[in-house]
Amino acid sequence: MRTNLIFAGLVAFSLPAACKRNTDSRSPDECGGLCGKGTRCDRGACVVDSSQDMPVKQEVETNEIPMRPQITSWGECTHERDELPKKHVPVDDTAIPQYDIERPRVLDWSEGEDQLNEQVLSAHMREVEYGINECLAIAACYNGGSLKGGRLDMVIGLVGKTGRVDAVTVTASRDLQVFGIVPCVRKAVADHQFPSYNGPPMTVKYNIEIGEE
């Protein structure tokens, strides 16, 4: 059985530059008035206010990052069975933090206002998709050669100065919770190097939905 990409796209991205959480910083609002122009305080974190028309500076030109071809075959076993261990061994993802919107972050006053735009993020998430598909391919080999359809939802935290993923949460539908798909996907996302930028942390929400052909 073959699985194909039905939808893989950037759902949304925001900029949670969180405030210190202490008794002094929660007045007059939960962020102590630290949120700048174009942001608002949401449960102690400064997030982008989409109702405001704020220009976004782009440090990385989109034409510097070519887009790899779209994947058309998802979750097919591409390995010879004797190439893999007889017993499946899941990827160890224990060192990768889960994304937590409530996690306090200290504002860095040296940060600029740059952010990665949707085109840049989409190009890099296409790269990540190839790693994710390898996770699905290995799982398919242990699952009789194929996988049933399902959906993967990802929430990713990015650090601007390094372009590194500092946290990622992956939620999978039931049929994709087999043979270590979730920890493998988390590691594939966490291992990817995004472009660095001079700005606050970003939160990227992304989903991939695959279905039976």
PDB file of C-alpha atoms in Angstrom:
ATOM      1  CA  MET A   1       0.000   0.000   0.000  1.00  0.00           C
ATOM      2  CA  ARG A   2       1.281   3.453  -0.860  1.00  0.00           C
ATOM      3  CA  THR A   3       0.888   6.692   1.029  1.00  0.00           C
ATOM      4  CA  ASN A   4       0.987  10.119  -0.578  1.00  0.00           C
ATOM      5  CA  LEU A   5       1.233  13.646   0.690  1.00  0.00           C
ATOM      6  CA  ILE A   6      -2.176  15.242   0.967  1.00  0.00           C
ATOM      7  CA  PHE A   7      -1.123  18.384   2.757  1.00  0.00           C
ATOM      8  CA  ALA A   8       2.142  19.648   4.165  1.00  0.00           C
ATOM      9  CA  GLY A   9       2.306  23.298   4.931  1.00  0.00           C
ATOM     10  CA  LEU A  10       3.136  26.034   7.343  1.00  0.00           C
ATOM     11  CA  VAL A  11       0.084  26.511   9.508  1.00  0.00           C
ATOM     12  CA  ALA A  12       1.242  29.496  11.530  1.00  0.00           C
ATOM     13  CA  PHE A  13       4.205  31.055  13.184  1.00  0.00           C
ATOM     14  CA  SER A  14       4.516  33.474  16.070  1.00  0.00           C
ATOM     15  CA  LEU A  15       7.211  35.110  18.118  1.00  0.00           C
ATOM     16  CA  PRO A  16       7.080  34.257  21.820  1.00  0.00           C
ATOM     17  CA  ALA A  17       9.731  36.437  23.421  1.00  0.00           C
ATOM     18  CA  ALA A  18       8.794  35.686  26.975  1.00  0.00           C
ATOM     19  CA  CYS A  19       9.285  37.825  30.014  1.00  0.00           C
ATOM     20  CA  LYS A  20      10.774  36.939  33.356  1.00  0.00           C
ATOM     21  CA  ARG A  21       8.029  35.698  35.629  1.00  0.00           C
ATOM     22  CA  ASN A  22       8.311  37.162  39.090  1.00  0.00           C
ATOM     23  CA  THR A  23       6.220  39.283  41.393  1.00  0.00           C
ATOM     24  CA  ASP A  24       7.722  42.524  40.078  1.00  0.00           C
ATOM     25  CA  SER A  25       7.238  41.788  36.383  1.00  0.00           C
ATOM     26  CA  ARG A  26       3.549  41.000  36.574  1.00  0.00           C
ATOM     27  CA  SER A  27       2.481  44.624  36.996  1.00  0.00           C
ATOM     28  CA  PRO A  28       0.885  46.532  35.331  1.00  0.00           C
ATOM     29  CA  ASP A  29       0.387  43.426  33.154  1.00  0.00           C
ATOM     30  CA  GLU A  30       1.797  39.895  33.319  1.00  0.00           C
ATOM     31  CA  CYS A  31       4.812  40.993  31.257  1.00  0.00           C
ATOM     32  CA  GLY A  32       5.489  44.108  33.300  1.00  0.00           C
ATOM     33  CA  GLY A  33       5.025  46.364  30.299  1.00  0.00           C
ATOM     34  CA  LEU A  34       8.045  44.860  28.528  1.00  0.00           C
ATOM     35  CA  CYS A  35       6.268  43.909  25.301  1.00  0.00           C
ATOM     36  CA  GLY A  36       7.270  46.164  22.439  1.00  0.00           C
ATOM     37  CA  LYS A  37       5.481  47.533  19.409  1.00  0.00           C
ATOM     38  CA  GLY A  38       3.562  44.917  17.448  1.00  0.00           C
ATOM     39  CA  THR A  39       3.405  42.499  20.370  1.00  0.00           C
ATOM     40  CA  ARG A  40       1.016  41.862  23.235  1.00  0.00           C
ATOM     41  CA  CYS A  41       1.235  40.077  26.548  1.00  0.00           C
ATOM     42  CA  ASP A  42      -0.326  36.581  26.526  1.00  0.00           C
ATOM     43  CA  ARG A  43      -0.041  34.517  29.725  1.00  0.00           C
ATOM     44  CA  GLY A  44       3.278  36.083  30.624  1.00  0.00           C
ATOM     45  CA  ALA A  45       4.791  35.905  27.133  1.00  0.00           C
ATOM     46  CA  CYS A  46       5.227  38.658  24.524  1.00  0.00           C
ATOM     47  CA  VAL A  47       3.700  37.346  21.302  1.00  0.00           C
ATOM     48  CA  VAL A  48       3.043  38.942  17.946  1.00  0.00           C
ATOM     49  CA  ASP A  49      -0.220  40.832  17.719  1.00  0.00           C
ATOM     50  CA  SER A  50      -1.506  39.821  14.294  1.00  0.00           C
ATOM     51  CA  SER A  51      -4.036  42.654  14.397  1.00  0.00           C
ATOM     52  CA  GLN A  52      -1.215  45.165  13.988  1.00  0.00           C
ATOM     53  CA  ASP A  53       0.362  45.805  10.623  1.00  0.00           C
ATOM     54  CA  MET A  54       4.031  45.525  11.580  1.00  0.00           C
ATOM     55  CA  PRO A  55       6.677  45.226   8.867  1.00  0.00           C
ATOM     56  CA  VAL A  56       8.951  42.220   9.305  1.00  0.00           C
ATOM     57  CA  LYS A  57      12.640  42.473   8.506  1.00  0.00           C
ATOM     58  CA  GLN A  58      14.046  39.487   6.653  1.00  0.00           C
ATOM     59  CA  GLU A  59      17.720  38.707   7.150  1.00  0.00           C
ATOM     60  CA  VAL A  60      17.849  35.608   4.941  1.00  0.00           C
ATOM     61  CA  GLU A  61      16.916  36.014   1.291  1.00  0.00           C
ATOM     62  CA  THR A  62      14.479  33.349   0.117  1.00  0.00           C
ATOM     63  CA  ASN A  63      16.299  32.877  -3.190  1.00  0.00           C
ATOM     64  CA  GLU A  64      19.354  31.664  -1.276  1.00  0.00           C
ATOM     65  CA  ILE A  65      17.454  28.569  -0.144  1.00  0.00           C
ATOM     66  CA  PRO A  66      16.192  26.402  -3.038  1.00  0.00           C
ATOM     67  CA  MET A  67      13.143  24.268  -2.385  1.00  0.00           C
ATOM     68  CA  ARG A  68      13.651  20.511  -2.721  1.00  0.00           C
ATOM     69  CA  PRO A  69      11.036  18.601  -4.760  1.00  0.00           C
ATOM     70  CA  GLN A  70       7.810  17.715  -3.005  1.00  0.00           C
ATOM     71  CA  ILE A  71       7.691  14.178  -1.667  1.00  0.00           C
ATOM     72  CA  THR A  72       5.064  12.135  -3.487  1.00  0.00           C
ATOM     73  CA  SER A  73       5.491   8.764  -1.788  1.00  0.00           C
ATOM     74  CA  TRP A  74       5.280   8.716   1.978  1.00  0.00           C
ATOM     75  CA  GLY A  75       5.901   5.846   4.347  1.00  0.00           C
ATOM     76  CA  GLU A  76       7.158   3.224   1.879  1.00  0.00           C
ATOM     77  CA  CYS A  77       9.758   0.728   3.051  1.00  0.00           C
ATOM     78  CA  THR A  78      12.917   1.623   1.116  1.00  0.00           C
ATOM     79  CA  HIS A  79      15.278  -0.746   2.961  1.00  0.00           C
ATOM     80  CA  GLU A  80      15.994  -4.404   2.541  1.00  0.00           C
ATOM     81  CA  ARG A  81      14.638  -6.163   5.597  1.00  0.00           C
ATOM     82  CA  ASP A  82      18.019  -7.676   6.451  1.00  0.00           C
ATOM     83  CA  GLU A  83      19.556  -4.179   6.522  1.00  0.00           C
ATOM     84  CA  LEU A  84      17.619  -3.363   9.693  1.00  0.00           C
ATOM     85  CA  PRO A  85      17.904  -4.905  13.170  1.00  0.00           C
ATOM     86  CA  LYS A  86      15.550  -7.842  13.651  1.00  0.00           C
ATOM     87  CA  LYS A  87      13.960  -6.070  16.593  1.00  0.00           C
ATOM     88  CA  HIS A  88      13.010  -2.426  16.207  1.00  0.00           C
ATOM     89  CA  VAL A  89      15.005  -0.066  18.435  1.00  0.00           C
ATOM     90  CA  PRO A  90      13.355   3.367  18.822  1.00  0.00           C
ATOM     91  CA  VAL A  91      15.342   6.586  18.514  1.00  0.00           C
ATOM     92  CA  ASP A  92      16.368   8.087  21.851  1.00  0.00           C
ATOM     93  CA  ASP A  93      14.793  11.544  22.007  1.00  0.00           C
ATOM     94  CA  THR A  94      15.009  12.035  25.779  1.00  0.00           C
ATOM     95  CA  ALA A  95      17.488  14.912  25.437  1.00  0.00           C
ATOM     96  CA  ILE A  96      15.084  16.955  23.280  1.00  0.00           C
ATOM     97  CA  PRO A  97      12.791  19.215  25.347  1.00  0.00           C
ATOM     98  CA  GLN A  98       9.073  19.181  24.660  1.00  0.00           C
ATOM     99  CA  TYR A  99       7.686  22.531  23.560  1.00  0.00           C
ATOM    100  CA  ASP A 100       5.974  24.346  26.425  1.00  0.00           C
ATOM    101  CA  ILE A 101       4.341  27.742  25.870  1.00  0.00           C
ATOM    102  CA  GLU A 102       4.446  28.301  29.626  1.00  0.00           C
ATOM    103  CA  ARG A 103       8.229  27.948  29.813  1.00  0.00           C
ATOM    104  CA  PRO A 104       9.636  31.267  31.074  1.00  0.00           C
ATOM    105  CA  ARG A 105      12.212  32.976  28.898  1.00  0.00           C
ATOM    106  CA  VAL A 106      14.340  36.007  29.719  1.00  0.00           C
ATOM    107  CA  LEU A 107      14.192  38.889  27.251  1.00  0.00           C
ATOM    108  CA  ASP A 108      17.479  39.663  25.514  1.00  0.00           C
ATOM    109  CA  TRP A 109      17.632  43.407  24.977  1.00  0.00           C
ATOM    110  CA  SER A 110      20.372  42.963  22.357  1.00  0.00           C
ATOM    111  CA  GLU A 111      17.979  41.128  20.030  1.00  0.00           C
ATOM    112  CA  GLY A 112      16.814  42.854  16.897  1.00  0.00           C
ATOM    113  CA  GLU A 113      13.453  42.544  15.159  1.00  0.00           C
ATOM    114  CA  ASP A 114      14.352  40.129  12.354  1.00  0.00           C
ATOM    115  CA  GLN A 115      12.284  36.994  11.776  1.00  0.00           C
ATOM    116  CA  LEU A 116      12.305  34.178   9.246  1.00  0.00           C
ATOM    117  CA  ASN A 117       9.455  34.588   6.807  1.00  0.00           C
ATOM    118  CA  GLU A 118       7.079  31.894   5.614  1.00  0.00           C
ATOM    119  CA  GLN A 119       8.989  31.206   2.384  1.00  0.00           C
ATOM    120  CA  VAL A 120      12.244  30.531   4.238  1.00  0.00           C
ATOM    121  CA  LEU A 121      10.531  28.378   6.856  1.00  0.00           C
ATOM    122  CA  SER A 122       8.658  26.406   4.201  1.00  0.00           C
ATOM    123  CA  ALA A 123      11.897  25.681   2.317  1.00  0.00           C
ATOM    124  CA  HIS A 124      13.565  24.415   5.477  1.00  0.00           C
ATOM    125  CA  MET A 125      10.553  22.390   6.552  1.00  0.00           C
ATOM    126  CA  ARG A 126      10.675  20.688   3.140  1.00  0.00           C
ATOM    127  CA  GLU A 127      14.191  19.558   4.090  1.00  0.00           C
ATOM    128  CA  VAL A 128      12.840  18.315   7.409  1.00  0.00           C
ATOM    129  CA  GLU A 129      10.126  16.370   5.562  1.00  0.00           C
ATOM    130  CA  TYR A 130      12.786  14.182   3.949  1.00  0.00           C
ATOM    131  CA  GLY A 131      14.050  13.208   7.400  1.00  0.00           C
ATOM    132  CA  ILE A 132      10.495  12.596   8.580  1.00  0.00           C
ATOM    133  CA  ASN A 133       9.800  10.381   5.580  1.00  0.00           C
ATOM    134  CA  GLU A 134      12.852   8.287   6.465  1.00  0.00           C
ATOM    135  CA  CYS A 135      11.300   7.757   9.918  1.00  0.00           C
ATOM    136  CA  LEU A 136       8.087   6.624   8.243  1.00  0.00           C
ATOM    137  CA  ALA A 137       9.975   4.377   5.808  1.00  0.00           C
ATOM    138  CA  ILE A 138      11.755   2.516   8.618  1.00  0.00           C
ATOM    139  CA  ALA A 139       8.487   2.114  10.519  1.00  0.00           C
ATOM    140  CA  ALA A 140       6.850   0.793   7.346  1.00  0.00           C
ATOM    141  CA  CYS A 141       9.561  -1.873   6.998  1.00  0.00           C
ATOM    142  CA  TYR A 142       8.637  -3.195  10.434  1.00  0.00           C
ATOM    143  CA  ASN A 143       4.944  -2.826   9.684  1.00  0.00           C
ATOM    144  CA  GLY A 144       4.717  -5.185   6.737  1.00  0.00           C
ATOM    145  CA  GLY A 145       6.057  -2.731   4.163  1.00  0.00           C
ATOM    146  CA  SER A 146       3.537   0.082   4.455  1.00  0.00           C
ATOM    147  CA  LEU A 147       1.708   2.393   6.847  1.00  0.00           C
ATOM    148  CA  LYS A 148      -1.879   3.470   7.150  1.00  0.00           C
ATOM    149  CA  GLY A 149      -2.741   7.124   6.690  1.00  0.00           C
ATOM    150  CA  GLY A 150      -2.616   9.663   9.455  1.00  0.00           C
ATOM    151  CA  ARG A 151      -1.478  13.068  10.569  1.00  0.00           C
ATOM    152  CA  LEU A 152       1.588  14.493  12.291  1.00  0.00           C
ATOM    153  CA  ASP A 153       1.334  17.829  14.090  1.00  0.00           C
ATOM    154  CA  MET A 154       4.509  19.610  15.150  1.00  0.00           C
ATOM    155  CA  VAL A 155       5.177  22.611  17.377  1.00  0.00           C
ATOM    156  CA  ILE A 156       8.770  23.816  17.088  1.00  0.00           C
ATOM    157  CA  GLY A 157      10.681  26.427  19.071  1.00  0.00           C
ATOM    158  CA  LEU A 158      13.512  28.244  17.238  1.00  0.00           C
ATOM    159  CA  VAL A 159      16.339  30.317  18.720  1.00  0.00           C
ATOM    160  CA  GLY A 160      17.255  33.269  16.523  1.00  0.00           C
ATOM    161  CA  LYS A 161      20.926  33.690  17.362  1.00  0.00           C
ATOM    162  CA  THR A 162      21.770  30.072  16.569  1.00  0.00           C
ATOM    163  CA  GLY A 163      18.979  28.950  14.237  1.00  0.00           C
ATOM    164  CA  ARG A 164      18.705  25.834  16.362  1.00  0.00           C
ATOM    165  CA  VAL A 165      15.552  24.040  17.522  1.00  0.00           C
ATOM    166  CA  ASP A 166      15.368  24.268  21.309  1.00  0.00           C
ATOM    167  CA  ALA A 167      12.133  22.325  21.762  1.00  0.00           C
ATOM    168  CA  VAL A 168       9.715  20.276  19.686  1.00  0.00           C
ATOM    169  CA  THR A 169       6.450  18.482  20.329  1.00  0.00           C
ATOM    170  CA  VAL A 170       5.031  15.938  17.865  1.00  0.00           C
ATOM    171  CA  THR A 171       1.481  14.614  18.027  1.00  0.00           C
ATOM    172  CA  ALA A 172       0.583  11.673  15.806  1.00  0.00           C
ATOM    173  CA  SER A 173      -2.713  10.053  14.939  1.00  0.00           C
ATOM    174  CA  ARG A 174      -3.160   6.500  16.190  1.00  0.00           C
ATOM    175  CA  ASP A 175      -1.959   4.689  13.071  1.00  0.00           C
ATOM    176  CA  LEU A 176       1.288   6.684  13.114  1.00  0.00           C
ATOM    177  CA  GLN A 177       2.092   5.878  16.725  1.00  0.00           C
ATOM    178  CA  VAL A 178       3.962   2.729  15.737  1.00  0.00           C
ATOM    179  CA  PHE A 179       7.604   1.637  15.644  1.00  0.00           C
ATOM    180  CA  GLY A 180       9.039   4.813  17.122  1.00  0.00           C
ATOM    181  CA  ILE A 181       7.702   7.280  14.550  1.00  0.00           C
ATOM    182  CA  VAL A 182       7.132  10.060  17.091  1.00  0.00           C
ATOM    183  CA  PRO A 183      10.609  10.092  18.718  1.00  0.00           C
ATOM    184  CA  CYS A 184      12.229   9.676  15.293  1.00  0.00           C
ATOM    185  CA  VAL A 185      10.298  12.675  13.922  1.00  0.00           C
ATOM    186  CA  ARG A 186      11.206  14.746  16.980  1.00  0.00           C
ATOM    187  CA  LYS A 187      14.890  14.035  16.404  1.00  0.00           C
ATOM    188  CA  ALA A 188      14.636  14.734  12.662  1.00  0.00           C
ATOM    189  CA  VAL A 189      13.185  18.157  13.456  1.00  0.00           C
ATOM    190  CA  ALA A 190      15.597  18.907  16.307  1.00  0.00           C
ATOM    191  CA  ASP A 191      18.652  17.986  14.210  1.00  0.00           C
ATOM    192  CA  HIS A 192      17.820  20.433  11.418  1.00  0.00           C
ATOM    193  CA  GLN A 193      19.792  23.675  11.243  1.00  0.00           C
ATOM    194  CA  PHE A 194      17.566  26.661  10.456  1.00  0.00           C
ATOM    195  CA  PRO A 195      19.019  30.039   9.421  1.00  0.00           C
ATOM    196  CA  SER A 196      20.093  32.300  12.265  1.00  0.00           C
ATOM    197  CA  TYR A 197      18.487  35.727  12.544  1.00  0.00           C
ATOM    198  CA  ASN A 198      18.747  38.733  14.838  1.00  0.00           C
ATOM    199  CA  GLY A 199      15.424  38.562  16.607  1.00  0.00           C
ATOM    200  CA  PRO A 200      13.377  36.903  19.349  1.00  0.00           C
ATOM    201  CA  PRO A 201      12.542  33.172  19.449  1.00  0.00           C
ATOM    202  CA  MET A 202       9.938  31.871  17.019  1.00  0.00           C
ATOM    203  CA  THR A 203       7.272  29.198  17.362  1.00  0.00           C
ATOM    204  CA  VAL A 204       6.555  27.223  14.186  1.00  0.00           C
ATOM    205  CA  LYS A 205       3.426  25.061  13.858  1.00  0.00           C
ATOM    206  CA  TYR A 206       3.519  22.552  11.028  1.00  0.00           C
ATOM    207  CA  ASN A 207       1.505  19.501  10.029  1.00  0.00           C
ATOM    208  CA  ILE A 208       1.813  16.680   7.556  1.00  0.00           C
ATOM    209  CA  GLU A 209      -1.180  14.575   6.590  1.00  0.00           C
ATOM    210  CA  ILE A 210      -0.743  11.382   4.623  1.00  0.00           C
ATOM    211  CA  GLY A 211      -3.447   9.134   3.285  1.00  0.00           C
ATOM    212  CA  GLU A 212      -3.944   5.921   1.419  1.00  0.00           C
ATOM    213  CA  GLU A 213      -3.721   6.191  -2.344  1.00  0.00           C
TER     214      GLU A 213
END
